[in-house]
Coordinates of C-alpha atoms in Angstrom, one line a residue:
M1 CA 0.0 -0.1 0.0
Q2 CA 2.6 2.5 0.9
R3 CA 4.4 1.4 -2.5
R4 CA 1.5 2.5 -4.2
Y5 CA 1.0 5.9 -2.8
L6 CA 4.5 6.6 -3.4
S7 CA 4.7 5.8 -6.8
L8 CA 1.4 7.8 -7.4
A9 CA 2.7 10.6 -5.6
A10 CA 5.9 10.7 -7.5
A11 CA 4.1 10.7 -11.0
I12 CA 2.0 13.8 -9.7
A13 CA 4.3 16.2 -11.3
T14 CA 4.5 14.2 -15.1
T15 CA 0.8 13.7 -14.9
M16 CA -0.1 17.6 -14.1
T17 CA 2.5 18.3 -17.1
L18 CA 0.6 16.5 -19.3
T19 CA -2.9 17.8 -18.2
L20 CA -2.0 21.2 -18.4
T21 CA -0.3 20.9 -22.0
G22 CA -3.1 18.4 -23.3
C23 CA -0.2 16.8 -25.3
G24 CA 0.3 13.0 -25.7
S25 CA 2.3 11.2 -28.2
G26 CA 1.4 10.5 -31.5
T27 CA -1.2 13.2 -33.0
G28 CA -1.9 16.2 -31.8
S29 CA -4.7 17.0 -29.3
G30 CA -6.1 19.8 -31.7
D31 CA -7.2 17.5 -33.9
D32 CA -10.0 15.5 -34.2
V33 CA -9.2 11.7 -33.1
T34 CA -11.4 8.0 -33.5
L35 CA -10.5 6.2 -30.5
K36 CA -10.8 1.9 -31.4
L37 CA -11.8 0.2 -28.2
V38 CA -12.5 -3.5 -28.3
A39 CA -14.5 -5.0 -25.5
A40 CA -16.2 -8.1 -24.2
D41 CA -19.8 -8.8 -24.2
Y42 CA -21.2 -9.0 -20.6
G43 CA -25.2 -9.7 -21.5
D44 CA -26.9 -12.6 -21.3
S45 CA -29.0 -11.7 -24.3
K46 CA -28.9 -9.3 -27.1
S47 CA -31.4 -6.6 -25.0
N48 CA -28.9 -5.9 -22.3
G49 CA -25.8 -6.9 -24.2
S50 CA -22.6 -4.8 -23.5
Q51 CA -22.7 -2.6 -27.0
H52 CA -25.8 -0.9 -25.9
Y53 CA -24.1 0.0 -22.8
W54 CA -20.6 1.0 -24.9
D55 CA -22.5 3.1 -27.4
E56 CA -24.7 5.3 -24.9
L57 CA -21.6 5.9 -22.7
A58 CA -19.7 6.6 -26.0
G59 CA -22.3 8.9 -26.7
A60 CA -22.3 11.1 -23.5
F61 CA -18.7 11.5 -23.2
E62 CA -18.7 12.6 -27.1
K63 CA -21.0 15.1 -26.0
K64 CA -18.5 16.7 -24.1
H65 CA -15.3 16.2 -25.7
P66 CA -16.5 16.8 -29.6
G67 CA -13.0 16.5 -31.0
I68 CA -12.8 12.6 -29.9
K69 CA -15.0 10.0 -31.2
V70 CA -15.4 6.5 -29.3
D71 CA -15.7 3.8 -32.1
V72 CA -16.4 0.4 -29.8
D73 CA -16.5 -3.6 -31.1
V74 CA -18.1 -6.2 -28.6
Y75 CA -17.3 -9.4 -28.8
S76 CA -18.4 -12.5 -26.6
W77 CA -16.0 -13.9 -24.6
T78 CA -15.2 -17.0 -26.2
D79 CA -14.1 -14.7 -29.2
V80 CA -12.7 -11.2 -27.6
D81 CA -9.0 -12.1 -26.3
K82 CA -8.0 -13.9 -29.7
K83 CA -9.7 -10.9 -31.8
V84 CA -7.6 -8.4 -29.7
E85 CA -4.4 -10.5 -30.1
D86 CA -4.9 -10.9 -33.7
M87 CA -5.2 -7.1 -34.1
V88 CA -2.0 -7.0 -32.1
K89 CA 0.1 -9.3 -34.3
D90 CA -1.8 -7.8 -37.6
G91 CA 0.2 -4.1 -36.5
H92 CA -3.3 -2.8 -36.0
A93 CA -3.6 -2.7 -32.2
P94 CA -6.9 -1.1 -31.0
D95 CA -6.2 2.1 -28.9
L96 CA -7.9 0.5 -25.9
A97 CA -9.2 -3.3 -25.1
Q98 CA -11.0 -4.6 -22.6
I99 CA -10.5 -8.0 -22.0
G100 CA -8.9 -11.0 -19.6
A101 CA -5.3 -10.7 -19.8
Y102 CA -2.7 -7.7 -20.2
A103 CA 0.7 -8.9 -18.8
D104 CA 1.4 -10.4 -22.0
Y105 CA 1.4 -7.1 -23.7
A106 CA 3.0 -5.1 -21.1
A107 CA 6.1 -7.7 -21.0
K108 CA 6.2 -6.9 -24.6
G109 CA 6.5 -2.9 -23.8
Q110 CA 3.2 -2.4 -25.7
L111 CA 0.8 -0.6 -23.3
Y112 CA 0.9 2.5 -21.8
S113 CA 1.0 2.4 -17.9
A114 CA -1.8 3.6 -15.7
D115 CA -0.3 6.3 -14.4
Q116 CA 0.4 7.6 -18.2
L117 CA -3.2 7.8 -18.5
L118 CA -5.0 8.4 -15.5
S119 CA -5.9 11.4 -13.6
I120 CA -4.2 11.3 -9.8
P121 CA -7.6 10.7 -8.1
V122 CA -9.0 8.2 -10.8
Q123 CA -5.9 6.1 -10.5
A124 CA -6.1 6.5 -6.7
D125 CA -9.5 5.1 -6.0
F126 CA -9.0 1.7 -7.5
T127 CA -9.6 -1.1 -4.7
P128 CA -6.1 -1.8 -3.7
S129 CA -6.2 -5.2 -4.2
L130 CA -7.7 -4.7 -7.6
A131 CA -4.9 -2.0 -8.3
E132 CA -2.4 -4.5 -7.2
A133 CA -3.3 -7.2 -9.6
G134 CA -3.3 -5.3 -12.5
E135 CA 0.6 -4.8 -11.8
Y136 CA 3.3 -6.5 -14.1
K137 CA 6.6 -6.2 -12.7
R138 CA 5.4 -3.4 -10.2
V139 CA 4.0 -1.0 -12.6
Q140 CA 0.0 -1.2 -12.9
Y141 CA -0.5 -1.7 -16.9
G142 CA -4.2 -3.9 -16.1
M143 CA -7.0 -1.0 -15.3
P144 CA -9.9 -3.2 -13.3
F145 CA -13.1 -3.4 -15.4
G146 CA -15.7 -5.3 -13.5
A147 CA -14.8 -7.6 -10.7
S148 CA -16.3 -10.1 -8.5
T149 CA -15.6 -12.5 -5.2
R150 CA -16.9 -15.7 -4.5
R151 CA -19.8 -17.3 -2.2
L152 CA -21.2 -20.5 -1.6
F153 CA -24.9 -20.5 -2.8
Y154 CA -27.7 -23.2 -1.3
N155 CA -31.2 -23.5 -2.2
K156 CA -33.1 -23.0 0.8
K157 CA -35.7 -25.0 0.0
L158 CA -34.0 -28.2 -1.1
F159 CA -32.2 -27.6 2.6
A160 CA -35.0 -27.6 4.4
Q161 CA -36.7 -30.5 2.6
A162 CA -33.3 -32.5 3.6
G163 CA -34.1 -31.3 7.3
I164 CA -31.0 -29.4 7.2
A165 CA -31.5 -26.3 9.1
S166 CA -28.5 -24.1 8.3
P167 CA -25.8 -23.5 5.9
P168 CA -22.2 -25.6 5.8
Q169 CA -19.5 -23.9 7.4
D170 CA -16.7 -26.3 6.6
W171 CA -15.8 -29.1 4.6
D172 CA -17.4 -32.0 6.6
D173 CA -21.0 -29.4 6.8
I174 CA -20.9 -29.8 3.1
A175 CA -20.3 -33.4 2.8
H176 CA -22.9 -34.4 5.6
D177 CA -25.4 -31.9 3.8
A178 CA -24.9 -33.3 0.4
E179 CA -25.7 -36.6 1.7
L180 CA -29.0 -35.5 3.1
L181 CA -29.7 -33.3 0.1
K182 CA -29.0 -37.0 -2.5
A183 CA -30.9 -39.2 -0.1
H184 CA -33.9 -36.5 -0.5
G185 CA -33.7 -37.0 -4.2
V186 CA -31.8 -34.2 -5.3
A187 CA -30.2 -34.6 -8.5
M188 CA -27.2 -32.7 -8.0
P189 CA -26.6 -32.2 -4.4
F190 CA -23.4 -30.3 -5.2
A191 CA -22.4 -28.6 -8.3
L192 CA -18.5 -29.0 -9.1
P193 CA -18.2 -27.5 -12.3
L194 CA -14.4 -28.6 -13.5
G195 CA -15.3 -28.9 -17.5
P196 CA -13.2 -26.7 -19.7
E197 CA -15.3 -23.3 -19.6
E198 CA -14.1 -22.1 -16.3
T199 CA -12.2 -24.6 -14.8
Q200 CA -9.8 -22.3 -13.5
A201 CA -12.0 -20.5 -11.3
E202 CA -13.5 -23.3 -9.4
T203 CA -10.0 -24.8 -9.0
L204 CA -8.6 -21.7 -7.4
Q205 CA -12.0 -21.3 -5.3
W206 CA -11.1 -25.0 -3.5
M207 CA -7.0 -24.3 -3.5
L208 CA -8.0 -21.2 -1.5
S209 CA -10.6 -22.9 0.7
G210 CA -8.2 -25.8 1.5
G211 CA -5.1 -23.4 2.2
G212 CA -3.4 -23.7 -0.6
G213 CA -3.7 -21.9 -4.3
Y214 CA -1.7 -21.3 -7.4
T215 CA 1.4 -19.6 -6.2
D216 CA 3.1 -18.5 -3.3
S217 CA 3.6 -15.2 -1.7
I218 CA 6.8 -14.4 -4.3
G219 CA 4.5 -15.4 -7.2
K220 CA 6.1 -19.3 -7.9
Y221 CA 3.5 -21.8 -9.1
T222 CA 2.6 -24.1 -6.2
I223 CA 0.0 -26.1 -7.7
D224 CA 1.0 -29.5 -6.6
S225 CA 1.6 -28.2 -2.9
P226 CA 0.6 -30.7 0.1
E227 CA -2.1 -28.2 0.8
N228 CA -3.6 -28.7 -2.9
V229 CA -3.3 -32.7 -3.0
K230 CA -5.3 -32.9 0.2
T231 CA -7.9 -30.7 -1.5
F232 CA -8.5 -32.5 -4.1
T233 CA -8.0 -35.7 -2.7
W234 CA -10.9 -34.8 -0.6
L235 CA -13.2 -33.9 -3.4
Q236 CA -12.3 -37.1 -5.0
K237 CA -12.9 -39.1 -2.2
N238 CA -15.9 -37.5 -0.4
L239 CA -17.7 -35.8 -2.8
V240 CA -17.2 -37.5 -6.5
A241 CA -16.7 -41.4 -5.3
K242 CA -19.7 -40.9 -3.9
G243 CA -21.8 -39.6 -6.7
L244 CA -22.5 -36.4 -4.5
T245 CA -21.9 -34.3 -7.4
G246 CA -24.6 -35.6 -9.7
T247 CA -22.4 -35.5 -12.9
D248 CA -18.9 -36.4 -13.9
P249 CA -17.2 -32.7 -13.2
A250 CA -15.4 -32.8 -15.9
K251 CA -17.9 -32.5 -18.4
L252 CA -20.0 -30.4 -16.3
N253 CA -19.2 -26.3 -17.3
R254 CA -20.0 -23.2 -14.6
A255 CA -22.9 -22.2 -17.2
A256 CA -24.7 -25.4 -16.6
A257 CA -24.1 -25.6 -13.0
F258 CA -25.6 -22.3 -13.1
Q259 CA -28.7 -23.2 -15.1
G260 CA -29.4 -26.3 -12.7
F261 CA -29.2 -24.0 -9.4
A262 CA -31.7 -21.8 -11.1
D263 CA -34.0 -24.6 -12.3
G264 CA -33.9 -25.6 -8.7
K265 CA -32.1 -28.8 -9.4
V266 CA -28.8 -28.4 -7.5
G267 CA -28.4 -28.2 -3.7
M268 CA -25.0 -26.4 -3.4
L269 CA -22.6 -24.5 -5.3
N270 CA -19.6 -22.3 -5.3
G271 CA -21.3 -19.0 -7.5
H272 CA -20.7 -15.1 -8.2
P273 CA -23.1 -12.1 -8.3
T274 CA -24.4 -13.0 -11.3
L275 CA -26.0 -16.0 -10.1
M276 CA -28.3 -14.1 -7.7
K277 CA -30.3 -12.5 -11.0
Q278 CA -30.4 -15.7 -12.6
A279 CA -31.7 -17.7 -9.6
G280 CA -34.1 -14.7 -8.5
A281 CA -35.6 -14.6 -12.1
K282 CA -36.6 -18.0 -11.5
G283 CA -37.8 -17.7 -8.0
I284 CA -35.4 -19.8 -6.2
D285 CA -35.1 -19.0 -2.9
Y286 CA -31.2 -18.7 -1.8
G287 CA -28.6 -18.0 0.6
S288 CA -24.9 -17.1 0.3
V289 CA -22.3 -17.6 3.0
E290 CA -18.3 -17.3 2.9
L291 CA -16.6 -20.0 1.1
P292 CA -16.0 -23.1 3.7
G293 CA -12.7 -24.6 4.7
T294 CA -11.3 -27.7 6.4
N295 CA -11.8 -26.1 9.4
G296 CA -14.5 -23.5 9.8
K297 CA -14.7 -20.5 6.9
A298 CA -11.7 -20.0 4.2
K299 CA -9.1 -17.5 5.0
N300 CA -9.7 -15.6 1.8
T301 CA -12.1 -16.2 -1.4
M302 CA -11.6 -15.8 -5.2
G303 CA -11.8 -12.6 -6.7
V304 CA -11.7 -12.1 -10.7
A305 CA -11.2 -9.2 -12.5
D306 CA -10.9 -8.5 -16.0
W307 CA -9.1 -5.8 -17.6
M308 CA -9.0 -2.4 -19.2
M309 CA -5.4 -2.0 -21.4
A310 CA -4.8 1.1 -23.6
F311 CA -2.1 0.3 -26.6
K312 CA 0.6 2.6 -27.5
Q313 CA 0.5 2.1 -31.1
G314 CA -2.4 4.4 -31.8
G315 CA -0.3 7.3 -30.1
H316 CA -3.5 9.0 -28.6
R317 CA -2.6 8.9 -24.8
A318 CA -4.0 12.0 -23.9
Q319 CA -7.6 11.1 -25.7
V320 CA -7.4 8.1 -24.3
G321 CA -6.8 9.4 -20.8
K322 CA -9.8 11.8 -20.8
F323 CA -11.8 9.0 -21.9
L324 CA -10.9 6.7 -19.4
D325 CA -11.5 9.3 -16.8
F326 CA -14.7 9.7 -17.8
V327 CA -15.3 5.7 -17.9
Y328 CA -14.5 5.4 -14.2
S329 CA -16.1 8.1 -12.7
D330 CA -18.8 7.2 -9.8
K331 CA -21.9 7.3 -12.0
N332 CA -20.2 5.2 -14.6
V333 CA -18.6 2.4 -12.7
E334 CA -22.2 2.2 -10.3
K335 CA -23.9 1.8 -13.5
F336 CA -22.1 -0.8 -15.3
S337 CA -21.9 -3.0 -12.0
A338 CA -25.7 -2.5 -11.4
E339 CA -26.5 -3.5 -15.0
Y340 CA -24.2 -6.8 -15.3
G341 CA -24.7 -7.7 -11.8
L342 CA -20.7 -7.2 -11.2
L343 CA -18.7 -5.2 -7.9
P344 CA -17.5 -2.1 -8.5
V345 CA -13.8 -1.6 -9.2
T346 CA -13.4 1.6 -7.1
T347 CA -13.5 2.6 -3.7
S348 CA -15.9 5.5 -3.9
A349 CA -18.5 3.2 -6.3
S350 CA -17.8 0.2 -3.2
E351 CA -18.7 2.6 -0.7
A352 CA -21.7 4.0 -2.1
M353 CA -23.3 0.7 -3.0
Q354 CA -22.4 -1.2 0.7
A355 CA -24.0 2.1 2.0
D356 CA -27.3 1.5 -0.2
D357 CA -30.0 -1.1 0.9
T358 CA -31.1 -1.4 -2.7
Y359 CA -27.4 -3.6 -3.3
A360 CA -27.9 -5.5 0.0
R361 CA -27.5 -8.7 -1.6
L362 CA -24.3 -8.0 -3.0
H363 CA -23.2 -6.7 0.8
G364 CA -21.6 -9.7 1.4
F365 CA -19.6 -9.9 -1.7
L366 CA -18.4 -6.4 -1.6
K367 CA -17.3 -6.9 2.0
Q368 CA -14.7 -9.9 0.6
L369 CA -12.8 -8.0 -2.7
P370 CA -10.1 -6.3 -0.2
N371 CA -8.9 -9.2 0.8
A372 CA -9.7 -11.6 -2.2
E373 CA -6.9 -13.7 -4.1
F374 CA -7.1 -13.2 -7.8
Y375 CA -5.6 -15.3 -10.7
P376 CA -1.8 -14.5 -11.2
A377 CA -2.6 -12.6 -13.9
N378 CA 0.6 -10.5 -14.0
K379 CA 2.9 -13.8 -15.0
T380 CA 3.2 -13.8 -19.0
S381 CA 2.8 -17.6 -18.7
W382 CA -0.8 -17.5 -17.1
P383 CA -2.9 -17.9 -20.0
L384 CA -1.0 -21.1 -20.6
I385 CA -1.4 -22.6 -17.5
S386 CA -5.2 -21.9 -17.0
K387 CA -5.5 -23.5 -20.5
T388 CA -3.8 -26.2 -19.2
V389 CA -5.6 -26.3 -15.7
K390 CA -9.3 -26.2 -18.1
A391 CA -7.7 -29.2 -19.9
K392 CA -6.6 -31.5 -17.4
M393 CA -7.8 -30.6 -13.8
G394 CA -11.3 -32.6 -14.2
A395 CA -9.0 -35.6 -14.0
A396 CA -7.7 -34.7 -10.8
V397 CA -11.3 -35.7 -9.0
D398 CA -12.2 -39.0 -11.2
P399 CA -12.0 -42.0 -9.0
R400 CA -10.3 -43.8 -10.9
G401 CA -7.9 -40.9 -10.9
N402 CA -4.6 -39.9 -9.2
P403 CA -4.8 -36.4 -8.1
A404 CA -1.5 -36.1 -7.2
G405 CA -0.2 -37.1 -10.5
V406 CA -2.6 -34.5 -12.4
L407 CA -1.1 -31.8 -9.9
T408 CA 2.7 -32.5 -10.4
D409 CA 1.9 -32.6 -14.4
I410 CA 0.1 -29.2 -14.3
Q411 CA 3.0 -28.3 -12.0
N412 CA 5.5 -29.4 -14.5
T413 CA 4.4 -27.2 -17.2
A414 CA 4.0 -24.1 -15.0
D415 CA 7.7 -24.5 -14.1
A416 CA 8.8 -24.6 -17.7
A417 CA 6.6 -21.8 -18.9
D418 CA 8.6 -19.8 -15.8
N419 CA 11.5 -20.9 -16.8
T420 CA 11.2 -20.1 -20.5
G421 CA 8.8 -17.1 -20.3
E422 CA 9.1 -15.0 -17.4

């Protein structure tokens, strides 16, 4: 924390000079400029797709800055990262990209740092844990855009029918409650989505609840740590082998697990805030609690952030900075978060939401954000390791498999990637 504020203070003179002169690299500030932004789609239907959000926001910005136009293309999460990658490889990097990873571009010197773009108050307002997660070699290049934490969701009606009086607080409770739910005919007592869609998320949630994680305090991969081996051995023996997950976790994707919960067929699962809207729309009476751990609540929950980044190629630093200051205003951060069921990425917007009973169901998620653990997105090897986890992690809980062997296999890939790429 002290390092961050010292670095921000050290940047004041440079930032104030840019603000006063209005100059950036590339085209002059007096010329008309069109900024290209490629963004991910957070909507669950055409009617609430992110293109609507960005078109409205860009229009409002252009009215205040008539010399700057903003052209936005929105793609699905399936396509957006690859789209930006291809644009960069073809020599046509967008001015801005709102995608899932930034470190590889930062390592190649292709991005502006946050302090080259944002005003001091805007950069200082990012939630500290998110700002730190956006750093590559202690310089912030990734600006958080949309965040979430994870909690355990449970179906109150199914719990009552099974005679379960309270939600689980530790792993023993999870196993015991899942047995009761199964005995009362629940198709999927505990949904464990280790299918290829979002395996890396479910994996980290269980690592953290077992006292482990993807990396240690200095950023070294610890995928096959004793804690992680113990965690996935427990899942294999106490949930999967006993038929308490309802299906093969390696074939269950997060979207299907969420849909099953919304349809009243899932007793428990780990989820993020968007599940509240999905379940509520189907009339599910649900509750949520902090992730259970081996002996009581887990020390940490998982946090996820998506990233805004600005490429140097177009040379529109000053104009990009003006637009980003507008994007990260309290009004716009709160609007985006409320629209898509995400957590705000700034301290001021988070405090406003916590003080507003309209967002009462989000308060538990918001309180967890400052201490949440994130993917090691600051490592250029992370995209490869994430892909490897998606491909292999389901086998770690197969009743016929070897959890330690699967974790060691992934660890070897991680070590090799670090040795060649970091």
